[in-house]
Coordinates of C-alpha atoms in Angstrom, one line a residue:
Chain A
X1 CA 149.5 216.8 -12.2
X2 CA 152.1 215.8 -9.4
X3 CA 150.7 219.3 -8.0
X4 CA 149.5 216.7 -5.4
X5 CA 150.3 216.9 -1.8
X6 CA 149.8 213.8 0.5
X7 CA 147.0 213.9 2.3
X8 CA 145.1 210.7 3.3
X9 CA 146.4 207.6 5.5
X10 CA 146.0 205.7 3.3
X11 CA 147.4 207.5 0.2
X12 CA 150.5 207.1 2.0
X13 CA 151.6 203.6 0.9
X14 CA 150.4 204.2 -2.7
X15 CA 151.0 207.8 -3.5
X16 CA 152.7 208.2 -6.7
X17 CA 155.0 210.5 -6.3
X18 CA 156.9 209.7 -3.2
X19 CA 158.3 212.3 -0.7
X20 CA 161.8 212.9 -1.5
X21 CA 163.5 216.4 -1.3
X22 CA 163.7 216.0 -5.4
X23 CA 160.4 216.5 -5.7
X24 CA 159.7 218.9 -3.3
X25 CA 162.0 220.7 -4.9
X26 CA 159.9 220.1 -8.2
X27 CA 156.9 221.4 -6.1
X28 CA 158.1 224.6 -5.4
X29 CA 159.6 225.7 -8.9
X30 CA 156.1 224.6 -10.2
X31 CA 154.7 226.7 -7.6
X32 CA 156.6 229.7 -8.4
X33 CA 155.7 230.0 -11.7
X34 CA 151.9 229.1 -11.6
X35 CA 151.3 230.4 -8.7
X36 CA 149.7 233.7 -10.6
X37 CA 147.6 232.1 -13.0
X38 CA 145.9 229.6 -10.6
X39 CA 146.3 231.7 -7.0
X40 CA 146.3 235.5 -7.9
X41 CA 142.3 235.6 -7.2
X42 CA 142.0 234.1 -4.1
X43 CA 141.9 236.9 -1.2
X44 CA 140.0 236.1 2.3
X45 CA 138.6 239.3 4.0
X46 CA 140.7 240.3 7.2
X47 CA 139.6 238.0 10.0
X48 CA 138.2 234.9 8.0
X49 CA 138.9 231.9 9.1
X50 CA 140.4 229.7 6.5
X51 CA 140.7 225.8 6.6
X52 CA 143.6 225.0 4.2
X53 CA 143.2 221.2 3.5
X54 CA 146.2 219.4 2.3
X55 CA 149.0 221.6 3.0
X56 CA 152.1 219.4 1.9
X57 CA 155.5 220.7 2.0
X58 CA 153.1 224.4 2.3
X59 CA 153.6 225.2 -1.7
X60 CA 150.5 227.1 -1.9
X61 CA 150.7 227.9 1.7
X62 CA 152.8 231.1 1.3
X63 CA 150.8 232.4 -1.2
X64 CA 147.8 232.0 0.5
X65 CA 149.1 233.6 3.6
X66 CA 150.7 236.6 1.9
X67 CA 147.1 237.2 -0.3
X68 CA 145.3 237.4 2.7
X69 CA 147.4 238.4 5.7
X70 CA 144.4 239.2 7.8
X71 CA 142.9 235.8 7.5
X72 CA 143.8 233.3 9.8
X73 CA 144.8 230.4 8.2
X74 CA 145.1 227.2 9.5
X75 CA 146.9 224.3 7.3
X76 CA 146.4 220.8 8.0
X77 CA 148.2 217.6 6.5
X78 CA 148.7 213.8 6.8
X79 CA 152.4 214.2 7.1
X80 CA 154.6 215.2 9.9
X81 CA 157.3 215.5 7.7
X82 CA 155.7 217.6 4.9
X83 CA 154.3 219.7 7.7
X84 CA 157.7 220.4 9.3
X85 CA 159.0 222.0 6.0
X86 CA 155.5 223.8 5.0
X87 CA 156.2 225.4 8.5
X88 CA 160.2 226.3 7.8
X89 CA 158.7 228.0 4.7
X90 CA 156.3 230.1 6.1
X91 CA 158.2 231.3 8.4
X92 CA 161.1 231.8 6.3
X93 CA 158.5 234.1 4.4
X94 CA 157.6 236.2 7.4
X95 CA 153.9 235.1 8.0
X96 CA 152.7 234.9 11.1
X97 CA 149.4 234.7 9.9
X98 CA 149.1 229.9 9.4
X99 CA 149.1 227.8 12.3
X100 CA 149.8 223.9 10.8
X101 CA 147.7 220.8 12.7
X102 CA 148.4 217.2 11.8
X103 CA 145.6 215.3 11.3
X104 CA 143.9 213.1 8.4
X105 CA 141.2 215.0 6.0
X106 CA 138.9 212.5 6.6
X107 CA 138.8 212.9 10.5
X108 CA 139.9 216.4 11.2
X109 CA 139.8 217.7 14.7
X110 CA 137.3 220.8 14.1
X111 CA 134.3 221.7 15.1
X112 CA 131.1 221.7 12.3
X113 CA 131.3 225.6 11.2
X114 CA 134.2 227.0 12.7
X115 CA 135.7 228.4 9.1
X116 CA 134.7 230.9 6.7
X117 CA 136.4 229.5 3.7
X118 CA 138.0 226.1 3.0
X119 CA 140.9 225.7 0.3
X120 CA 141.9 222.3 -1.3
X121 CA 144.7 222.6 -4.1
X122 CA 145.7 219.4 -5.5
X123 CA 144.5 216.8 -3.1
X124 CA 141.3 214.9 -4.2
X125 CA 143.0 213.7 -7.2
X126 CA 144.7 211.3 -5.1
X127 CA 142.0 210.0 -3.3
X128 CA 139.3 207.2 -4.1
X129 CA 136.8 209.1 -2.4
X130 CA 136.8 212.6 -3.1
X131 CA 133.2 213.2 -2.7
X132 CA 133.2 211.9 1.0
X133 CA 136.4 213.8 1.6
X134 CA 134.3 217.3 0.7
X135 CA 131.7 215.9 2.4
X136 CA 133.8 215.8 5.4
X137 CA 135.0 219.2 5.2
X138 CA 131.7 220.6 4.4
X139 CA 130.9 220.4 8.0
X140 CA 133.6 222.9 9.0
X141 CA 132.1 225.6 7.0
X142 CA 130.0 228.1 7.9
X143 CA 126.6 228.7 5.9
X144 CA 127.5 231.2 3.1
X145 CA 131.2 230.1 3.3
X146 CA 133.2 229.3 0.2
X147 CA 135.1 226.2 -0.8
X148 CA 138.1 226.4 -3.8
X149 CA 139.3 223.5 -5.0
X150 CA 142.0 223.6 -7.3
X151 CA 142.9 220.0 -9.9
X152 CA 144.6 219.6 -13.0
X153 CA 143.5 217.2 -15.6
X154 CA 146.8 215.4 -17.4
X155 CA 144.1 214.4 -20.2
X156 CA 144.0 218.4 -21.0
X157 CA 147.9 217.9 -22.3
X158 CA 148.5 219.3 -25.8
X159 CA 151.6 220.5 -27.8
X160 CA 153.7 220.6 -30.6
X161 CA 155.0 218.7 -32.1
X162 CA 152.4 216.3 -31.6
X163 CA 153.5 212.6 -30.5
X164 CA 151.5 209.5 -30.0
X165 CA 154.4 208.0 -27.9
X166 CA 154.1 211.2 -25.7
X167 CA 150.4 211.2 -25.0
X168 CA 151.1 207.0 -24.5
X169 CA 153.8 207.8 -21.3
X170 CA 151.4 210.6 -20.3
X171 CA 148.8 207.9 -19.9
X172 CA 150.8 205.7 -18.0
X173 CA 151.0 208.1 -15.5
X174 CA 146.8 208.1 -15.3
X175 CA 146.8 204.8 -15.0
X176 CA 149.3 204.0 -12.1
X177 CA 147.5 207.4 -10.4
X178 CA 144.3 205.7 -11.4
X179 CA 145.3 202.4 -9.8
X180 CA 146.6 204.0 -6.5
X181 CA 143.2 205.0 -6.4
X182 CA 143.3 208.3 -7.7
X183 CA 142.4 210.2 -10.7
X184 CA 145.0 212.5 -12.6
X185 CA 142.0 213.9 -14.8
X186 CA 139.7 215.1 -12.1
X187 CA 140.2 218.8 -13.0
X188 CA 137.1 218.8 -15.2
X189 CA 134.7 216.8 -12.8
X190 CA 135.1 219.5 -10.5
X191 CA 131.8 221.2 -11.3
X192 CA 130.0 217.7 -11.3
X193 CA 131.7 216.5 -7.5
X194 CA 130.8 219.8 -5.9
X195 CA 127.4 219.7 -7.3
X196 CA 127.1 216.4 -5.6
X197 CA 128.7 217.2 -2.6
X198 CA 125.7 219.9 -2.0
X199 CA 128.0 222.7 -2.7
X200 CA 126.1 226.2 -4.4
X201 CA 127.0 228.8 -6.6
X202 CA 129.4 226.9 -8.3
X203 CA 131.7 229.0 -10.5
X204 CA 134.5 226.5 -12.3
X205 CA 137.3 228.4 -14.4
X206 CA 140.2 226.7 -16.8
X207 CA 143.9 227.8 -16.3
X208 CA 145.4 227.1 -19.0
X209 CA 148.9 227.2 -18.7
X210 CA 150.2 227.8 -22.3
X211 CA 154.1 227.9 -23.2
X212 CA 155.9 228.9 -26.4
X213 CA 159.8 229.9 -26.8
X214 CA 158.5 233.5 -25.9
X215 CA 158.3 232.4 -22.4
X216 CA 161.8 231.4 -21.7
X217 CA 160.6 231.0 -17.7
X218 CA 157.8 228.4 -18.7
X219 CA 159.8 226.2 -20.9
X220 CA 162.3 225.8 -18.1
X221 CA 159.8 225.9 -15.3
X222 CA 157.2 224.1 -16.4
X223 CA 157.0 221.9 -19.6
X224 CA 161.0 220.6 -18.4
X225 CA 161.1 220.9 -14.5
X226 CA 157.5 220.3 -14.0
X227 CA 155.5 218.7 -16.6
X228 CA 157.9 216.4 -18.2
X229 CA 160.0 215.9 -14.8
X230 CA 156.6 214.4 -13.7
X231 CA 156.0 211.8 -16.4
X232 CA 159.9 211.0 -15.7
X233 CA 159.3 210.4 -12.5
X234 CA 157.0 207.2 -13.2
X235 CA 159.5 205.7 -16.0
X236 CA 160.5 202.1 -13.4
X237 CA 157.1 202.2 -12.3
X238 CA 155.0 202.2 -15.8
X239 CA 157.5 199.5 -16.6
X240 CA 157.5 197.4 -14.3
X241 CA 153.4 197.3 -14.2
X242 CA 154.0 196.9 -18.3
X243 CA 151.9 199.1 -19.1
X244 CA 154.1 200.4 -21.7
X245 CA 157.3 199.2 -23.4
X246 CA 160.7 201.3 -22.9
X247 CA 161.4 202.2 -26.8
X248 CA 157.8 204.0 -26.3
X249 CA 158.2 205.6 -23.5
X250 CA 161.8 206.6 -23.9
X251 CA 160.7 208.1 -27.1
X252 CA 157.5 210.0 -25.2
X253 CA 160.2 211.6 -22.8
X254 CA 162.1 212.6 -26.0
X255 CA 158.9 214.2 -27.4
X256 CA 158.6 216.1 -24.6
X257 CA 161.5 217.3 -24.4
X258 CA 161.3 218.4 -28.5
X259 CA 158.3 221.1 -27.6
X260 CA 161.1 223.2 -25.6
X261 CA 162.5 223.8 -29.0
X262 CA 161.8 227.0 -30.6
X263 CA 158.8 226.2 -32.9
X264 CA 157.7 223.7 -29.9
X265 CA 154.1 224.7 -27.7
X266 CA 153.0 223.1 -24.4
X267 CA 149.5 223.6 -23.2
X268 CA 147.9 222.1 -19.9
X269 CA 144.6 223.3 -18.4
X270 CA 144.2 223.5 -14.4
X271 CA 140.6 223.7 -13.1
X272 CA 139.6 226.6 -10.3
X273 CA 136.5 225.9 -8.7
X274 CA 134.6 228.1 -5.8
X275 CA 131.2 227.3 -4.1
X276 CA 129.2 228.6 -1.2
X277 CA 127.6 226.3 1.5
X278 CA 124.3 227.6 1.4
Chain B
X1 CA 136.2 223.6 -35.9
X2 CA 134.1 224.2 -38.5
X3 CA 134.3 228.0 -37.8
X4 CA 135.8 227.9 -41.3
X5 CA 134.8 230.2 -43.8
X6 CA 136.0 229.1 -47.5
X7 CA 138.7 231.0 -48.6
X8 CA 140.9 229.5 -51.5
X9 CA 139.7 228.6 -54.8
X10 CA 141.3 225.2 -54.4
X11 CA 139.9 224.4 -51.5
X12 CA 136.0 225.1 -52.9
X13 CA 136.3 221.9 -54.2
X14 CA 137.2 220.4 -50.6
X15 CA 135.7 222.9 -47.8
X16 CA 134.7 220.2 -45.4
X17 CA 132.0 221.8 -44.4
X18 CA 130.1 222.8 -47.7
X19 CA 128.3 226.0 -47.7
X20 CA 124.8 225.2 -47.1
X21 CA 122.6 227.1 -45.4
X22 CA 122.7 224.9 -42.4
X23 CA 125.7 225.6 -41.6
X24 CA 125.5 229.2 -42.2
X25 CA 122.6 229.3 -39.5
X26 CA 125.0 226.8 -37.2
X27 CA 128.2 229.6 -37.7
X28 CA 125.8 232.2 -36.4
X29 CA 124.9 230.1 -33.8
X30 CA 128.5 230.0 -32.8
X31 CA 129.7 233.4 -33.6
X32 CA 127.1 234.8 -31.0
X33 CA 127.7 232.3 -27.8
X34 CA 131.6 233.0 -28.5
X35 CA 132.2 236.6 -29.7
X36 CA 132.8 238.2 -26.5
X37 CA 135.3 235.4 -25.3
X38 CA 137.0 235.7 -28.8
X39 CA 136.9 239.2 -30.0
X40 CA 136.2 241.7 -27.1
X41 CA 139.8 242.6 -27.1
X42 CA 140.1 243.2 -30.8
X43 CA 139.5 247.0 -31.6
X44 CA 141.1 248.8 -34.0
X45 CA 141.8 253.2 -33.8
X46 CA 140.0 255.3 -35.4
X47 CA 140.8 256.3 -39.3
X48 CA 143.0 252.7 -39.6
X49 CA 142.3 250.7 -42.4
X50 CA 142.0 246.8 -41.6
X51 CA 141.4 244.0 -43.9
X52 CA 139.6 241.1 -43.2
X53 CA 141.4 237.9 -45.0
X54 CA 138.5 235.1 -45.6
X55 CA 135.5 237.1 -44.2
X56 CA 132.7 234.0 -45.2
X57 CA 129.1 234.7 -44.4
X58 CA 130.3 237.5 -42.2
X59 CA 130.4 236.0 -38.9
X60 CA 132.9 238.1 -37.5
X61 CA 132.3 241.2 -40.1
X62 CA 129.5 242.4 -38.1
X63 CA 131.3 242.0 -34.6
X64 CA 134.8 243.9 -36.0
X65 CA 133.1 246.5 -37.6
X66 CA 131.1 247.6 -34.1
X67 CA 134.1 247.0 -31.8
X68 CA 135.8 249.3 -34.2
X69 CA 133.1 251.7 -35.7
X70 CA 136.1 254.4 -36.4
X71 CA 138.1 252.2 -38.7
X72 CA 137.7 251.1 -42.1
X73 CA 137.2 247.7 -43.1
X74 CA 137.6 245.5 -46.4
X75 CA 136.6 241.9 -46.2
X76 CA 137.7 239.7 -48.8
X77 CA 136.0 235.8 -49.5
X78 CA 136.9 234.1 -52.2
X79 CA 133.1 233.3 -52.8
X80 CA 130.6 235.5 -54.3
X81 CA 127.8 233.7 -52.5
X82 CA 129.0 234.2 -49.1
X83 CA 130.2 237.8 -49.9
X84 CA 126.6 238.8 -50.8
X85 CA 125.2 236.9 -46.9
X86 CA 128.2 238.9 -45.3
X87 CA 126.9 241.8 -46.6
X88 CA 123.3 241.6 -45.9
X89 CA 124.3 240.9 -42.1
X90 CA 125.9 243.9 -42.0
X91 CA 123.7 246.2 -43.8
X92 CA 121.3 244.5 -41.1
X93 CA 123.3 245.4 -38.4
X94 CA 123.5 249.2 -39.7
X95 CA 127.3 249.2 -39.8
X96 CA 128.3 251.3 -43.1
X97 CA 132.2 251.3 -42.7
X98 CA 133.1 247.9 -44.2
X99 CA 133.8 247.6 -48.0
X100 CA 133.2 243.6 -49.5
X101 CA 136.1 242.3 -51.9
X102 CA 135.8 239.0 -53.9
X103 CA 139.5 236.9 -54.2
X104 CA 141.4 234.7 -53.6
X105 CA 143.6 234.9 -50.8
X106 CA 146.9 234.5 -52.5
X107 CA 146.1 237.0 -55.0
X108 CA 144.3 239.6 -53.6
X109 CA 144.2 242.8 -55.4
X110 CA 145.8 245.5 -53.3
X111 CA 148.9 247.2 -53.2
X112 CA 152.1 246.7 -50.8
X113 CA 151.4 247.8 -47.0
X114 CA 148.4 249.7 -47.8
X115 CA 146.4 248.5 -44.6
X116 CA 147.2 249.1 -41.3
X117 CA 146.2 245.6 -39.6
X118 CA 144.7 241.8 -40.8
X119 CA 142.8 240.0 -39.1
X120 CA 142.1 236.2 -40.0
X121 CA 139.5 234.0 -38.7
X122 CA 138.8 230.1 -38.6
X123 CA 140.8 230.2 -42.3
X124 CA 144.4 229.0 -42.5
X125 CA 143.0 225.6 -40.8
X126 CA 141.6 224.9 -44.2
X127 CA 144.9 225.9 -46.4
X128 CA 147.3 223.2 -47.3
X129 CA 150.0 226.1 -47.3
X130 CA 149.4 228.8 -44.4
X131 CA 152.6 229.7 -44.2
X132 CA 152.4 231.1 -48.0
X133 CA 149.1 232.4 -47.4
X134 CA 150.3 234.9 -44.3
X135 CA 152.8 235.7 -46.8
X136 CA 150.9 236.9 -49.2
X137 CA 148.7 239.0 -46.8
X138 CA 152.4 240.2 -45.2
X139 CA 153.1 242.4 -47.9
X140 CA 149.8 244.1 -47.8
X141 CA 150.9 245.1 -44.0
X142 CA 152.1 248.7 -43.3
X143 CA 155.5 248.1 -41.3
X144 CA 154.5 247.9 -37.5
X145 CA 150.6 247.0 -38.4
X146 CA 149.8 243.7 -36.8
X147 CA 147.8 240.3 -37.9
X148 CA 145.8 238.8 -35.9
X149 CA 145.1 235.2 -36.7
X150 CA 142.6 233.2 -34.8
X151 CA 142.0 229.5 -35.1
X152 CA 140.6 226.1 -32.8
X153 CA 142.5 222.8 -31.9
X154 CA 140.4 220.1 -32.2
X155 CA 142.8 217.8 -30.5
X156 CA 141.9 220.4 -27.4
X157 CA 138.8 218.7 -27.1
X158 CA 137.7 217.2 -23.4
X159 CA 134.8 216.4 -21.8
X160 CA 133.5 214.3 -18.4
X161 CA 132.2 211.4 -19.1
X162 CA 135.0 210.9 -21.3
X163 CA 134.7 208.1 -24.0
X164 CA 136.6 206.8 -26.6
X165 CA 134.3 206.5 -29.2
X166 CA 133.8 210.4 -28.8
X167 CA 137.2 211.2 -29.2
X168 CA 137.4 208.4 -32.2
X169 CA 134.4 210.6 -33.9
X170 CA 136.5 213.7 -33.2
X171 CA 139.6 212.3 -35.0
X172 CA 137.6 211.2 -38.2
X173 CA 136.7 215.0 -38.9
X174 CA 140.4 215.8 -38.5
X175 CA 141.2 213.3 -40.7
X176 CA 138.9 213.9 -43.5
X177 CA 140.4 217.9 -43.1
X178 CA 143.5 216.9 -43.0
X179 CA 142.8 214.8 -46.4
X180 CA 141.2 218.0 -47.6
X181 CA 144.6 219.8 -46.9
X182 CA 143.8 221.7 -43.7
X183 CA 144.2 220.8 -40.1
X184 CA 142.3 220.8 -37.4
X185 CA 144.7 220.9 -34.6
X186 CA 146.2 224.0 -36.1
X187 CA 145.4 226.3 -33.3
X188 CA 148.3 225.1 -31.0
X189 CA 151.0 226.1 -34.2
X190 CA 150.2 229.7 -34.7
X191 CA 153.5 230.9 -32.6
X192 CA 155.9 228.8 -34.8
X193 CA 154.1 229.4 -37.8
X194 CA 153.7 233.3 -37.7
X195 CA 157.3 233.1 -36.4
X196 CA 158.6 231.1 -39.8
X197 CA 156.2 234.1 -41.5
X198 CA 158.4 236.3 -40.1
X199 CA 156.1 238.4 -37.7
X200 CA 157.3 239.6 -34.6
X201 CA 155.8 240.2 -30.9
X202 CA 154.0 236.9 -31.3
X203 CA 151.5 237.1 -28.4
X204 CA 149.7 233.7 -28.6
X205 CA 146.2 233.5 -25.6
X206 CA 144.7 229.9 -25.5
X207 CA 140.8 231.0 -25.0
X208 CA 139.3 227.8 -23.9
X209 CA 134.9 227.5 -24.2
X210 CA 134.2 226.0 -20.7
X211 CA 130.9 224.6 -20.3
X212 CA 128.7 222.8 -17.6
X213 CA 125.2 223.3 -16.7
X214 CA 125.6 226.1 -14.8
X215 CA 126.1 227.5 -18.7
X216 CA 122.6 226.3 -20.4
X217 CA 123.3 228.6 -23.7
X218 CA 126.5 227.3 -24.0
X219 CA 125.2 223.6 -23.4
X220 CA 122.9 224.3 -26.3
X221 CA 124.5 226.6 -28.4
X222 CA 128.8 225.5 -28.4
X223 CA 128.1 221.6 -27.1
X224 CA 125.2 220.5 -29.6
X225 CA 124.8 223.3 -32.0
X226 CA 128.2 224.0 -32.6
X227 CA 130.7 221.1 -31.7
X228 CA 128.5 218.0 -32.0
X229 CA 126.6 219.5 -35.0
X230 CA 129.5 219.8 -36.7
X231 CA 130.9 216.0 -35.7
X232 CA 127.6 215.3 -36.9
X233 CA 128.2 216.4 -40.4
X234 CA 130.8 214.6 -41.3
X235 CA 129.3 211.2 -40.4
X236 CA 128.4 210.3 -44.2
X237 CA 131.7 211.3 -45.5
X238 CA 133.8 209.1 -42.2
X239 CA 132.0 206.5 -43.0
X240 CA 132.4 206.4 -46.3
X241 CA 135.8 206.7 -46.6
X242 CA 136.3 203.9 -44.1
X243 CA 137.9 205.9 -40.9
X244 CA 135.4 204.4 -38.7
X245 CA 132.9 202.2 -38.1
X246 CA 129.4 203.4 -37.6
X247 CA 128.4 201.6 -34.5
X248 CA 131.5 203.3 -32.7
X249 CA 130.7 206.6 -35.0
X250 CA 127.5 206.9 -33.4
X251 CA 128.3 206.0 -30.1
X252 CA 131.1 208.9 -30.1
X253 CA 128.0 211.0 -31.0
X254 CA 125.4 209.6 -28.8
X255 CA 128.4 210.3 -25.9
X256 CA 129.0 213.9 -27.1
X257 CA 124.8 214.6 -26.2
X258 CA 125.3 213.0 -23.0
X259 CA 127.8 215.8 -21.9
X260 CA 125.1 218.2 -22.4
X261 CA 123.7 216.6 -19.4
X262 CA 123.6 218.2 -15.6
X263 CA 126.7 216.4 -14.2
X264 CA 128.4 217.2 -17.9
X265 CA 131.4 218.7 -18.2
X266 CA 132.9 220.3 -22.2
X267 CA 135.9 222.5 -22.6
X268 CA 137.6 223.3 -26.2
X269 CA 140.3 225.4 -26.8
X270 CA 140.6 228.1 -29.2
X271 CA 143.9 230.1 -29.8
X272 CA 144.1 233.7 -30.3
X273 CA 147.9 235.2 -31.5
X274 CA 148.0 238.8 -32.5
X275 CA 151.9 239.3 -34.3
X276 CA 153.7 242.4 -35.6
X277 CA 154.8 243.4 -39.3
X278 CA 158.5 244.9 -38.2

């Protein structure tokens, strides 16, 4: 999913989804209305240290801050910019509780076990690397310390009416991710990376984040704003790479769009992951 | 999936599946590796009187009947044979408060609203008319009873390593249903459908079966014994009528096994909706 906060210097030139206000805007209504299903079990203990990696414009930041306001919580990203406006958020939120760092995942300035928890929410998808990105952070954490790492998986899409030309323009999106040198279906390697990244105690959980016309909020929020807003997003660039002709891809959008109809269903499972260092 | 107990007399001559022991011993298999994530939230009240629509071999008899020992149960299957296995699992079980109906589903022999809730399990998949069958078992529904209609979405499947073939091997079992009248993919329509039924309070939860090896008896007893076993069993019949080729066949099934390996990853999606009669 475009739940995916730049992160990496070198993501910069190729990330997919760009860094205009639009879709930080995109961000946040996504946030609010998943933010319970994916974030609603993840409280630090008062006075844990907590590594957030891959802040963004801080859409899970507030959450994480308001779950666990006696942690200490310190958020780090690539981007100036994105930093600047995870910060005005907080703080329009009333935390006191993050402090933000610039700095690039794969050459943060900590020290090897200073925090008790790490927390990575849509990052590694974009990166070629992931493995040596947890790697990196593993250092940071202390024995017995927990990592979450939080993915979606576009590949987990499902809905009614069902539509070839949907699932085409959906792919199109994997593919420019996947030649940017990410990976939009990562959500179910999760289990796998962490397992070779030396991480224990592995616990993975699906969200699935089901819609029907009895939730109103979620067929606004997510399958139009979100989901579909995403797959928009890449419509010049799938083209241009011709990986898919416009008739198909217009009609995919359509398609999309038919599953906020009454009878229509939208389904799309996110992947929760925690593990100790041990 | 084939968690599909005959029901109909027209689709005897069809059932996918057949009704060998085999598969009997496979549906056991299943029922007990996903009961809890399925059914712990079904329980009925004391002194109500619930009827099972399309019990089969009794895979779920034996479960509904001790989650509910107060209530009174009649199961209904269309076949005689898997009537009399239904009932020797749950004389085995000691449960003495179900009663065993032979019919057909769309002429069963009881009298308007005389039972206080339905529940319906891995059986309008199969029917080439659903919607009529819920409508027969709505009249049978006291006004504010509820139904409670459980089926799997094939097209849910995913898995890491992903392969085409796999999901090519997938598609010819839907196919082959869906030229036996039923569908597969049916779990993601039971909102609209029990909404053109009429039911209202449509509660839909997506229950997806996770599985990676820090799971063994799901590895063993959802990935091979369950899903792949039942891929398995169509392979005759695919190839056959010419869906797919059996290089490409096998190699789905061959990739299936491999994500029973240690860095595998399965997930499948089942879809719970519980409605009300008002």
């Amino acid at each position: 999913m475009s739940f995916e906060f730049g992160i990496s210097k070198t993501m910069n030139r190729t990330y997919v989804h760009g860094y205009d206000p639009r879709e930080n805007i995109r961000l946040q209504d996504q946030a609010s209305t998943l933010v319970e299903l994916l974030h609603s079990d993840t409280k630090y203990p008062p006075d844990s240290k907590v590594l957030e990696a891959g802040c963004g414009v801080g859409a899970q930041t507030v959450m994480l801050a308001q779950n666990s306001p006696g942690a200490y919580i310190t958020s780090v990203d690539i981007s100036e910019s994105s930093i600047a406006e995870a910060k005005r958020r907080v703080e329009e939120a009333g935390c006191t509780n993050v402090v933000f760092r610039q700095g690039d995942i794969f050459d943060l300035p900590f020290g090897d076990e200073q925090f008790d928890h790490i927390f990575v929410c849509f990052v590694i998808e974009h990166l070629s690397n992931p493995i040596e990105a947890l790697n990196c952070l593993k250092k940071f954490l202390k024995n017995g310390g927990t990592i979450t790492v939080i993915e979606g998986d576009h590949g987990s899409t499902s809905f009614y009416p069902d539509s070839e030309e949907a699932h085409k323009a959906i792919r199109s999106l994997v593919e420019l991710q996947k030649r940017a040198g990410g990976n939009a279906n990562i959500g179910r390697e999760l289990y796998p990376i962490l397992n070779t990244v030396g991480f224990g105690s592995i616990r993975v959980s699906p969200r699935m984040v089901y819609v029907d016309s009895s939730k109103p909020h979620l067929v606004e929020g997510f399958i139009k704003k979100t989901f579909t807003a995403m797959i928009e997003g890449v419509r010049e660039s799938a083209l241009d790479a011709g990986m898919i002709d416009q008739p198909t891809f217009d009609k995919g959008i359509k398609d999309l769009y038919r599953t906020t109809e009454k009878d229509g269903v939208f389904g799309y499972t996110f992947f929760k992951a925690v593990a100790e260092k041990n």
